[in-house]
mmCIF file of C-alpha atoms in Angstrom:
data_model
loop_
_atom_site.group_PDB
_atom_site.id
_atom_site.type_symbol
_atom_site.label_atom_id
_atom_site.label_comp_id
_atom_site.label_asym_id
_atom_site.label_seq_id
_atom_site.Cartn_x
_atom_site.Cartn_y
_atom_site.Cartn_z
ATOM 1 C CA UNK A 1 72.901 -5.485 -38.871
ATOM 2 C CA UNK A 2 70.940 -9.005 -37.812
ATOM 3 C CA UNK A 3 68.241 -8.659 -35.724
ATOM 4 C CA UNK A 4 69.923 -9.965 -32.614
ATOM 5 C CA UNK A 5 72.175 -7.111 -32.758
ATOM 6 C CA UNK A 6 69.259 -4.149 -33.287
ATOM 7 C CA UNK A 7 67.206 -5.682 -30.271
ATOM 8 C CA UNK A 8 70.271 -5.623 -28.479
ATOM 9 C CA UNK A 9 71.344 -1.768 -29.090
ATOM 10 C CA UNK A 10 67.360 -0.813 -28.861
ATOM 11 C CA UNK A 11 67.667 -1.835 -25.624
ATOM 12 C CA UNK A 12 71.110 -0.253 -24.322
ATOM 13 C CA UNK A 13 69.589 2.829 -26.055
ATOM 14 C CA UNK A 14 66.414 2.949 -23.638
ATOM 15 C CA UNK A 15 68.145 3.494 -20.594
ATOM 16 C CA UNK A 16 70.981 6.452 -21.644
ATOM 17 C CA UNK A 17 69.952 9.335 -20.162
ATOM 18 C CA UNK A 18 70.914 11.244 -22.920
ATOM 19 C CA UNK A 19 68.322 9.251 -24.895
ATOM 20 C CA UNK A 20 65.356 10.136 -22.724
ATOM 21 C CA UNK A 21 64.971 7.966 -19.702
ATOM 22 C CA UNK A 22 63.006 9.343 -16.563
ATOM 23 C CA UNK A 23 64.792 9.451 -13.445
ATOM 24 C CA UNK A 24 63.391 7.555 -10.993
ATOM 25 C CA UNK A 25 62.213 10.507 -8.453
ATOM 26 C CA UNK A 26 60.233 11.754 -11.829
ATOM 27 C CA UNK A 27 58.661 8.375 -11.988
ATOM 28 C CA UNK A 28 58.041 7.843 -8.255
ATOM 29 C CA UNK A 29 56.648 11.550 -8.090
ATOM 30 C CA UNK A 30 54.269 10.818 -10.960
ATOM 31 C CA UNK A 31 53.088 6.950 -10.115
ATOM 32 C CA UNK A 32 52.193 8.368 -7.144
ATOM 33 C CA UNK A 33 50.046 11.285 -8.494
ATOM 34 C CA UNK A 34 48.885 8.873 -10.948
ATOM 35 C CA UNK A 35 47.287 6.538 -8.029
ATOM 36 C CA UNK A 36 45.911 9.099 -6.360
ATOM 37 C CA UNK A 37 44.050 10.803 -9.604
ATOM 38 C CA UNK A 38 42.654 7.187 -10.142
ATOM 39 C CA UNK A 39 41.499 6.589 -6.594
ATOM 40 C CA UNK A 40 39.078 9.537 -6.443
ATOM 41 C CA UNK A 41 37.761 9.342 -9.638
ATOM 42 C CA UNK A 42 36.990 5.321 -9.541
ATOM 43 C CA UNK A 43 34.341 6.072 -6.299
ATOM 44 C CA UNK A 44 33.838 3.032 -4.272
ATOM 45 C CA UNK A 45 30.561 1.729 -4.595
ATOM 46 C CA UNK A 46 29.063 0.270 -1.433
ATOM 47 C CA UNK A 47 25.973 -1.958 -1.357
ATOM 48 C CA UNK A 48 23.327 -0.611 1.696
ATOM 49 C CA UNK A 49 23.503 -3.692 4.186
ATOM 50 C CA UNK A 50 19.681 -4.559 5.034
ATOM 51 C CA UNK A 51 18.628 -7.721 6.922
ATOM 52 C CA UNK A 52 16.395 -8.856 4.394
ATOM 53 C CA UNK A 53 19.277 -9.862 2.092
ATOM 54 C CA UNK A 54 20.164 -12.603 4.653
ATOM 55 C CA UNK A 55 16.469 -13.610 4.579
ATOM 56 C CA UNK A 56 16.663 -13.699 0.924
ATOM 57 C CA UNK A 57 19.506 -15.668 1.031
ATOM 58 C CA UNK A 58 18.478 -18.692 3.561
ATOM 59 C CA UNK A 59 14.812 -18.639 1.773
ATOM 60 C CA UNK A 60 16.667 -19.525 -2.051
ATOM 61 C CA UNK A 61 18.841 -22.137 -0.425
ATOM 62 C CA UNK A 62 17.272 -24.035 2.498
ATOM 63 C CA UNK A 63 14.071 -26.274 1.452
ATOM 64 C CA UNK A 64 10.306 -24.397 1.969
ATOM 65 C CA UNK A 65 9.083 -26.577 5.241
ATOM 66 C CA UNK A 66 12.861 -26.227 6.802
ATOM 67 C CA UNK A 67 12.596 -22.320 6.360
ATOM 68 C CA UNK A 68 9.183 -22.197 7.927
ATOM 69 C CA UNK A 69 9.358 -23.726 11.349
ATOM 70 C CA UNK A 70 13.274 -23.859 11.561
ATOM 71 C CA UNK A 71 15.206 -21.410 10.018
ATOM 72 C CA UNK A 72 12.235 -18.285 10.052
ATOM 73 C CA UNK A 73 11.524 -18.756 13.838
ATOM 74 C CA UNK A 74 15.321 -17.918 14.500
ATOM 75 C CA UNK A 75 15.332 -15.272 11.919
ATOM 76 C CA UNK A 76 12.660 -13.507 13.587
ATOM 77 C CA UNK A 77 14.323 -13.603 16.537
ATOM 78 C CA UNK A 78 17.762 -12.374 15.485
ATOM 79 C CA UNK A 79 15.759 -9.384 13.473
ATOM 80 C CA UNK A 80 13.848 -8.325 16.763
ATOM 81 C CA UNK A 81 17.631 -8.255 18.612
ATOM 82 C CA UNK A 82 19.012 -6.652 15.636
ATOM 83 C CA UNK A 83 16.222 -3.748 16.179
ATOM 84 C CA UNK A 84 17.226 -3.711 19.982
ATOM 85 C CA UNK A 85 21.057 -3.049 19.304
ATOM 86 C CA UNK A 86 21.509 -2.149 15.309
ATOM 87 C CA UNK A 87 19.060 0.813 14.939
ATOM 88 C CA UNK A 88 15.553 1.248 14.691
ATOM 89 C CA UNK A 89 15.794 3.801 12.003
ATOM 90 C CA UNK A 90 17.640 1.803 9.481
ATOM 91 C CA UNK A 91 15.579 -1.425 9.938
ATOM 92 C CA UNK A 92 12.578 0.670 9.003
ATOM 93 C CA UNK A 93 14.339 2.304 6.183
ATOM 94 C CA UNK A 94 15.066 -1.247 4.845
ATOM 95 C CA UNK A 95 11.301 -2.213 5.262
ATOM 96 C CA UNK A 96 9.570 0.225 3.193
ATOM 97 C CA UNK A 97 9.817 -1.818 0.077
ATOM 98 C CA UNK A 98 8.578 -4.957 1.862
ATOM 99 C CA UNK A 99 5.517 -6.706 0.447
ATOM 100 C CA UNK A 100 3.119 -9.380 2.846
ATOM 101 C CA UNK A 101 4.724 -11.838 3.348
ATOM 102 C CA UNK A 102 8.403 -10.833 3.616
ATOM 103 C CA UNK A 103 10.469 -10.774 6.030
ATOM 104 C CA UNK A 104 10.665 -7.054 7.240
ATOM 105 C CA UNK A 105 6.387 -6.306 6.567
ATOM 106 C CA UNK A 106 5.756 -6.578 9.917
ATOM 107 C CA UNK A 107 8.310 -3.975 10.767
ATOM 108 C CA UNK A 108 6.592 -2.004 8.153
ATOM 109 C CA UNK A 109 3.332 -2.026 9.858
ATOM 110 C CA UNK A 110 4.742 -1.512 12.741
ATOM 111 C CA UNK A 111 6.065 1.769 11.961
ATOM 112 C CA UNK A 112 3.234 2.457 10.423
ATOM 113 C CA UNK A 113 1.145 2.200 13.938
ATOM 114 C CA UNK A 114 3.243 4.190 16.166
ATOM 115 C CA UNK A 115 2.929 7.001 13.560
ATOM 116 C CA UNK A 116 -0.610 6.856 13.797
ATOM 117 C CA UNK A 117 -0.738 7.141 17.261
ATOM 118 C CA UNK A 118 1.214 10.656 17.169
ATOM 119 C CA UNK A 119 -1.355 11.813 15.363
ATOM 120 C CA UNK A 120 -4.044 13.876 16.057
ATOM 121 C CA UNK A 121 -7.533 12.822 15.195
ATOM 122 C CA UNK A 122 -8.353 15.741 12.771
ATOM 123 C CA UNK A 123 -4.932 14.733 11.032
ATOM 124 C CA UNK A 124 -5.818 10.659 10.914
ATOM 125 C CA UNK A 125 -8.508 10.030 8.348
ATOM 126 C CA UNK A 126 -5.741 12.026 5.949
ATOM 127 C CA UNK A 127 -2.906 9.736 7.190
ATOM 128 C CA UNK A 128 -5.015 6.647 6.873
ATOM 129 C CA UNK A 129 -6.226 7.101 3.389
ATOM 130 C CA UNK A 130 -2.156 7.353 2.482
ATOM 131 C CA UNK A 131 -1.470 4.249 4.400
ATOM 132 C CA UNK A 132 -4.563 2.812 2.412
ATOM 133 C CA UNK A 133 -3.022 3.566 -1.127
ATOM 134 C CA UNK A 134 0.143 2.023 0.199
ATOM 135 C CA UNK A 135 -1.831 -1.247 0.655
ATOM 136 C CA UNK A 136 -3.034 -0.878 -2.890
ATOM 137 C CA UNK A 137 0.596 -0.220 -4.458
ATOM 138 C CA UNK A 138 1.047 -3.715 -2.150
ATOM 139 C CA UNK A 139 -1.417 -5.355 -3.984
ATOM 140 C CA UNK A 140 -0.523 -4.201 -7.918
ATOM 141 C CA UNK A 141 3.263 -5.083 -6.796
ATOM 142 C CA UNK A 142 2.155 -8.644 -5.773
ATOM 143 C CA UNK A 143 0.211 -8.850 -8.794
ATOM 144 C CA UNK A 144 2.581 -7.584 -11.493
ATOM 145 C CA UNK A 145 5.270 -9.839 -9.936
ATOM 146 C CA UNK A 146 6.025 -13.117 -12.073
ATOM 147 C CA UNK A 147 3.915 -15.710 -10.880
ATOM 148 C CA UNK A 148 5.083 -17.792 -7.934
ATOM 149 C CA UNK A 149 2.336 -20.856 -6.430
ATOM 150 C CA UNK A 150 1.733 -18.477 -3.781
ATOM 151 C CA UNK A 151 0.696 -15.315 -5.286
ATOM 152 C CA UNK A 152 -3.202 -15.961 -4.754
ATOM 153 C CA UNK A 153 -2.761 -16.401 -1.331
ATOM 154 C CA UNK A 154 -0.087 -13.313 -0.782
ATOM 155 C CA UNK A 155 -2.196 -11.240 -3.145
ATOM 156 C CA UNK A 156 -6.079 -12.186 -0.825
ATOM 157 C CA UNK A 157 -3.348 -10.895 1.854
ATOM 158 C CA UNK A 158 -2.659 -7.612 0.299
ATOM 159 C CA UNK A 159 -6.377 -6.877 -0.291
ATOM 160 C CA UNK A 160 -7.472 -7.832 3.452
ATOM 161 C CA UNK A 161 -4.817 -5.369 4.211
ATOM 162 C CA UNK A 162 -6.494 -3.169 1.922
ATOM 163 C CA UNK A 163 -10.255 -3.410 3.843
ATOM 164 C CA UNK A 164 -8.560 -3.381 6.943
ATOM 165 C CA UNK A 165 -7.098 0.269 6.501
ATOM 166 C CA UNK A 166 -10.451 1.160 4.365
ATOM 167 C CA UNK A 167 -12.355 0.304 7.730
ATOM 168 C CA UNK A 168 -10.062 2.225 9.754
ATOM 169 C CA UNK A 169 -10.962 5.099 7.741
ATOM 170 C CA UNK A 170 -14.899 4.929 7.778
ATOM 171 C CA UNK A 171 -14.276 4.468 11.880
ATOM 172 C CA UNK A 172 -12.151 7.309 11.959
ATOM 173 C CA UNK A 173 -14.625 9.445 10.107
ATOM 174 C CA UNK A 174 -17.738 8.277 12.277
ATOM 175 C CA UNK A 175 -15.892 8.675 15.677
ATOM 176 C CA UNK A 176 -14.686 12.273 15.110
ATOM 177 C CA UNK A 177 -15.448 15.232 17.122
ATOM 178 C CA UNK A 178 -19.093 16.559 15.517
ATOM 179 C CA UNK A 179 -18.253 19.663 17.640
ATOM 180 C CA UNK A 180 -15.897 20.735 14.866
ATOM 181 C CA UNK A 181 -17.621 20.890 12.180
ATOM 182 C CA UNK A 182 -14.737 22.245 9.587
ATOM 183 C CA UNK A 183 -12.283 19.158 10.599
ATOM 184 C CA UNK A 184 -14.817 16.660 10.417
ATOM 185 C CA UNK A 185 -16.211 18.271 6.753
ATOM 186 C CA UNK A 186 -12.942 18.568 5.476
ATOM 187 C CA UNK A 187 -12.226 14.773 6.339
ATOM 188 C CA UNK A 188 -15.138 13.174 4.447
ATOM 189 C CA UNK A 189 -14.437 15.053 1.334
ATOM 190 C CA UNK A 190 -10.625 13.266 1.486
ATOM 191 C CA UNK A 191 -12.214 10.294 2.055
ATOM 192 C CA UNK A 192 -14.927 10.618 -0.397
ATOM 193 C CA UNK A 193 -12.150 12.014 -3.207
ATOM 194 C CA UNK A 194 -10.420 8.454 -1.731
ATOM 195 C CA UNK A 195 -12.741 6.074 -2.148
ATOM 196 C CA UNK A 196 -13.695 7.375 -5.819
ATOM 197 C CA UNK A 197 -9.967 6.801 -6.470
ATOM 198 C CA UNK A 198 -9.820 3.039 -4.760
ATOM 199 C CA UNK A 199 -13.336 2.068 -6.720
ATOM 200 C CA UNK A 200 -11.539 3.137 -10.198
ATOM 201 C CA UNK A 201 -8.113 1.050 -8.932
ATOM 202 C CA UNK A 202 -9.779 -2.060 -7.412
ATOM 203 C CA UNK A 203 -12.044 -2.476 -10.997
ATOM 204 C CA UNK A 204 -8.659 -2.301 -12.781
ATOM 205 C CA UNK A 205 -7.438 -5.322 -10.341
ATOM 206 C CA UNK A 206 -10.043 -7.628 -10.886
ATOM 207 C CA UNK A 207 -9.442 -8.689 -14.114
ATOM 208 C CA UNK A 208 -7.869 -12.604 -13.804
ATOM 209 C CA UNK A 209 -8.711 -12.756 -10.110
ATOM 210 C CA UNK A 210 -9.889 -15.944 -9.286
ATOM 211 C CA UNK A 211 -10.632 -17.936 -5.963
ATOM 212 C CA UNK A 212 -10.253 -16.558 -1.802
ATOM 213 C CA UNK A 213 -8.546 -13.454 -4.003
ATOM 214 C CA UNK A 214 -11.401 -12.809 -5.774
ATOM 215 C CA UNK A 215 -13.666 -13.285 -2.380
ATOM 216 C CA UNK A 216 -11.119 -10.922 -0.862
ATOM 217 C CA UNK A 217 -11.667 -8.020 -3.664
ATOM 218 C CA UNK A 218 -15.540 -8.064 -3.612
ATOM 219 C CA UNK A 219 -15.154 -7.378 0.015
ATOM 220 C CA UNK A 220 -12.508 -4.765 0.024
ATOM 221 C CA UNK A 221 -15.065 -3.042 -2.767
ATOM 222 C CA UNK A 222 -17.829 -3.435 -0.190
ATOM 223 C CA UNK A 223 -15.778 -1.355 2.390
ATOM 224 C CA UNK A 224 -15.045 1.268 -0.190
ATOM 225 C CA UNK A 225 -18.980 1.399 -0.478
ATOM 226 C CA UNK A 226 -19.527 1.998 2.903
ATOM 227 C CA UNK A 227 -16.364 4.219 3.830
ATOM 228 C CA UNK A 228 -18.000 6.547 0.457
ATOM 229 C CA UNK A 229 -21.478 6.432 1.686
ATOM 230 C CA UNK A 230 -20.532 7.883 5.312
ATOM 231 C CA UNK A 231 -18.718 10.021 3.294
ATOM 232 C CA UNK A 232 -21.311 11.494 1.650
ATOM 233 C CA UNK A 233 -23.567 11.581 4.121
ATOM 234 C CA UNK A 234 -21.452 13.622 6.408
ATOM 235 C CA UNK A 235 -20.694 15.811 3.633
ATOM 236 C CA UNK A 236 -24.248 16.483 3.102
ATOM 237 C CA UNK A 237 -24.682 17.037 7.378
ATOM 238 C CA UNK A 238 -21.940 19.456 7.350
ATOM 239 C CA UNK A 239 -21.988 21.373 4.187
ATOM 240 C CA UNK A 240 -25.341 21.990 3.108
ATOM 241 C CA UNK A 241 -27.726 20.489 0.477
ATOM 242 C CA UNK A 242 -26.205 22.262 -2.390
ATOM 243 C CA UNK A 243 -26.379 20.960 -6.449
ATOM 244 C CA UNK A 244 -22.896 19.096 -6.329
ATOM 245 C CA UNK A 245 -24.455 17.108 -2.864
ATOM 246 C CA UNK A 246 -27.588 15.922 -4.653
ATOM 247 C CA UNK A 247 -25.652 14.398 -7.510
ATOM 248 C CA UNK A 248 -23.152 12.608 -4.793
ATOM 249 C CA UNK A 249 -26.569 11.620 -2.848
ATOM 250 C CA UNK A 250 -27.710 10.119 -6.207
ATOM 251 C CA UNK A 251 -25.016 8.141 -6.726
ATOM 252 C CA UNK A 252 -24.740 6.647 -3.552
ATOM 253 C CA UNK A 253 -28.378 4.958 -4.084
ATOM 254 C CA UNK A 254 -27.208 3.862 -7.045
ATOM 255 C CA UNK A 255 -24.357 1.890 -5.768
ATOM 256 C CA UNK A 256 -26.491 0.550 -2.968
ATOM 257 C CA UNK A 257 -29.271 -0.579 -5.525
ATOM 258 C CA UNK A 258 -26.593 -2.666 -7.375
ATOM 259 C CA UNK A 259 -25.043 -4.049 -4.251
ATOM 260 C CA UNK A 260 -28.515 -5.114 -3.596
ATOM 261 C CA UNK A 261 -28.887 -6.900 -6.724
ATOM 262 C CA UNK A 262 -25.568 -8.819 -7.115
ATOM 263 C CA UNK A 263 -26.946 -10.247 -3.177
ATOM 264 C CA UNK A 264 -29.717 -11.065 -4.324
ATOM 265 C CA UNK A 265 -28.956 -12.716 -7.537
ATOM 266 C CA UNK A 266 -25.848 -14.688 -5.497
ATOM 267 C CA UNK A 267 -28.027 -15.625 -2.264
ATOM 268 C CA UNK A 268 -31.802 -15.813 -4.272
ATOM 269 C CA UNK A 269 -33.372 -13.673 -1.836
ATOM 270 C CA UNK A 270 -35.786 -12.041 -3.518
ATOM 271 C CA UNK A 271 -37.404 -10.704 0.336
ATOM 272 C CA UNK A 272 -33.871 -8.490 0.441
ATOM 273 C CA UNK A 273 -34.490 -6.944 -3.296
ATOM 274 C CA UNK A 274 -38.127 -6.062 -2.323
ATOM 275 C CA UNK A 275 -36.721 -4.573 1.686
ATOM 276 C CA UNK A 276 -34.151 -2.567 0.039
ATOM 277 C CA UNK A 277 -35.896 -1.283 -2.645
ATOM 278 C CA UNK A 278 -38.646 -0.128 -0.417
ATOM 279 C CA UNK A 279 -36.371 1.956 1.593
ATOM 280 C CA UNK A 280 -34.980 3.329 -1.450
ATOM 281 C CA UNK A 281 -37.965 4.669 -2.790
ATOM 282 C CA UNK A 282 -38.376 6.337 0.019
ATOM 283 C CA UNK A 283 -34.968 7.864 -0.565
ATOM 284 C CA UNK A 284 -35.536 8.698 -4.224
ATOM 285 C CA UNK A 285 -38.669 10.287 -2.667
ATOM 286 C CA UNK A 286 -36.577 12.759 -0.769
ATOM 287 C CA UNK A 287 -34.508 13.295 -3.249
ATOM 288 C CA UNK A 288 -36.875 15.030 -5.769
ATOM 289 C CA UNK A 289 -37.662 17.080 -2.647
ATOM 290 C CA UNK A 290 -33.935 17.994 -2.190
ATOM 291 C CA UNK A 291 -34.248 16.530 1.234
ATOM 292 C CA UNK A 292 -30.403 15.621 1.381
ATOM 293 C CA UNK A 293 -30.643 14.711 4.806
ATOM 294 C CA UNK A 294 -33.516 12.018 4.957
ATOM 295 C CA UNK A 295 -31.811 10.600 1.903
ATOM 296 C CA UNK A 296 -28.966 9.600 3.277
ATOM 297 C CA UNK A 297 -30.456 8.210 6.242
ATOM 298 C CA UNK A 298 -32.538 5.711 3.721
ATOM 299 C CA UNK A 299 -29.206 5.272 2.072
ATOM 300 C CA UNK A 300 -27.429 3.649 4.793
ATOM 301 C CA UNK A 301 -30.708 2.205 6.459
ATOM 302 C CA UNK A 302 -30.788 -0.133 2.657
ATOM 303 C CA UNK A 303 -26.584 -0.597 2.982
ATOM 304 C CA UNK A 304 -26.774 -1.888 6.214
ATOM 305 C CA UNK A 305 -29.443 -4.396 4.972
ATOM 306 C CA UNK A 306 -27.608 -5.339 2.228
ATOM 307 C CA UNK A 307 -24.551 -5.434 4.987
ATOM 308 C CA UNK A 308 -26.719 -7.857 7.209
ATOM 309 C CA UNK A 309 -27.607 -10.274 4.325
ATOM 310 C CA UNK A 310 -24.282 -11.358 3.381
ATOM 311 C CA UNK A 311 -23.838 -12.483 6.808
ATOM 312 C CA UNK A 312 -21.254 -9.527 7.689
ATOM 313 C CA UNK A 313 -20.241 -8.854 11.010
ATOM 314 C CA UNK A 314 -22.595 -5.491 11.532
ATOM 315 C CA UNK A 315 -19.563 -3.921 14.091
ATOM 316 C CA UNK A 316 -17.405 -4.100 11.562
ATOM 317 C CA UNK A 317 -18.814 -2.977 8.007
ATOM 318 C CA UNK A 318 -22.170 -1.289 9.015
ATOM 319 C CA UNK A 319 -22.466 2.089 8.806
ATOM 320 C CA UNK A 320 -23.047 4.607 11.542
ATOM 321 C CA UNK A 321 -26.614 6.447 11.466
#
């Protein structure tokens, strides 16, 4: 038999009935099953729409000076109607991951605020010192980022954010009730447990810092100073002079007597080494007395010195007596 003639019977022979072909309800029944089997197991994946996509977008296409006084401006705008009409809730949502200087930060703080102002003031310093590591996970995302020409600026950013919250803290602390004792003790040992924990994660940033960022670290490590100081020294007010206190009241000279030093070896005023270290001999004094109290007043009477020499606004990183 040639080959023409095989094809040719091969194919007569597939559709006989009595050689096995499906009638065509059997196939209908089962295409359709067959559909259906593959249409719930496939899932259909859906991307989450967020507004910062389209902000992604324009920023990789349109030139950096066009984006920035033309296209942002109406961006802005269209996000604050898309607030007013599209959901609050899901424009936050979107924001969370947001870094300085993107599109949906502000949002972020925003949030952030009216969240704070819900809360009661026993409840704040807690909420603050969370919204204070959040500035921090800011910072080490700008940081670990590949490098872009405006990192230094975007990462000084972060860390002012950083000092910002920090200060909000030590206010916090200083402006609550003194009536209620067991709130206001309970607060300065978060924030002192805190500001132990930003110290160790601010050291850790340093390294390759150079320029406004660097300016902007030294400072943000000046208000972890202060916010752990007032710390302490409520600690001490409102829980007793006990071993564990003295060793937290020796510290904190400590960190003022280096403060004090780096000043004075930056500015060469040797009249602020010889001012502070009066003050704090008077505070090592009452410390081998166990006079908890007295030393923490010398404490922050030297800080605030140091505060006053680096030409510090004294509203705004002094410490409270």
């Amino acid at each position: 038999m040639k080959n023409n003639d095989l094809n040719r019977s091969l194919k007569q022979l597939k559709n006989l009935k009595s050689a096995g072909l499906p009638s065509g309800d059997f196939v209908a029944q089962n295409r359709e099953i067959l559909m259906m089997q593959i249409k719930n197991s496939a899932g259909e994946v859906k991307r989450p729409f967020a507004p910062a996509y389209i902000w992604k977008a324009f920023e990789s296409i349109v030139p950096e000076t066009t984006f920035r006084f033309v296209v942002r401006p109406v961006l802005m705008g269209l996000l604050v109607l898309g607030i007013a009409f599209g959901g609050w809730s899901a424009t936050v949502k979107a924001s969370q991951d947001s870094l300085p200087g993107d599109a949906l930060y502000s949002i972020k703080i925003m949030a952030e605020n009216a969240q704070l102002s819900l809360t009661s003031s026993e409840n704040k310093v807690s909420l603050q010192t969370e919204l204070a590591e959040k500035r921090l996970a800011e910072m080490r995302a700008i940081l670990e980022a590949p490098y872009t020409e405006d990192q230094e600026e975007r990462t000084k950013t972060a860390v002012q954010n950083f000092s910002k919250q920090v200060k909000a803290v030590q206010t916090t602390l200083e402006n609550l009730d003194s009536n209620k004792s067991g709130a206001v003790l309970e607060a300065a040992k978060i924030v002192d447990t805190k500001t132990a924990e930003y110290t160790i994660a601010l050291e850790g940033a340093k390294d390759g810092l150079t320029g406004s960022a660097m300016e902007a670290m030294e400072e943000a490590t000046d208000a972890v100073d202060n916010a752990s100081i007032k710390a302490v020294s409520v600690i001490i007010k409102e829980g007793g002079e006990s071993g564990d206190n003295a060793s937290k009241a020796e510290e904190t000279i400590k960190i003022v007597e280096e403060k004090a030093q780096n000043v004075a070896t930056s500015t060469g005023s040797g009249t602020l080494t010889e001012e502070v270290k009066d003050v704090l001999d008077k505070a090592k004094t009452a410390l081998d007395n166990n006079d908890l109290n007295t030393v923490m007043d010398k404490v922050v009477e030297a800080k605030n010195l140091v505060n006053s020499a680096t030409g510090a606004s004294a509203s705004s990183t002094n410490i409270s007596e």
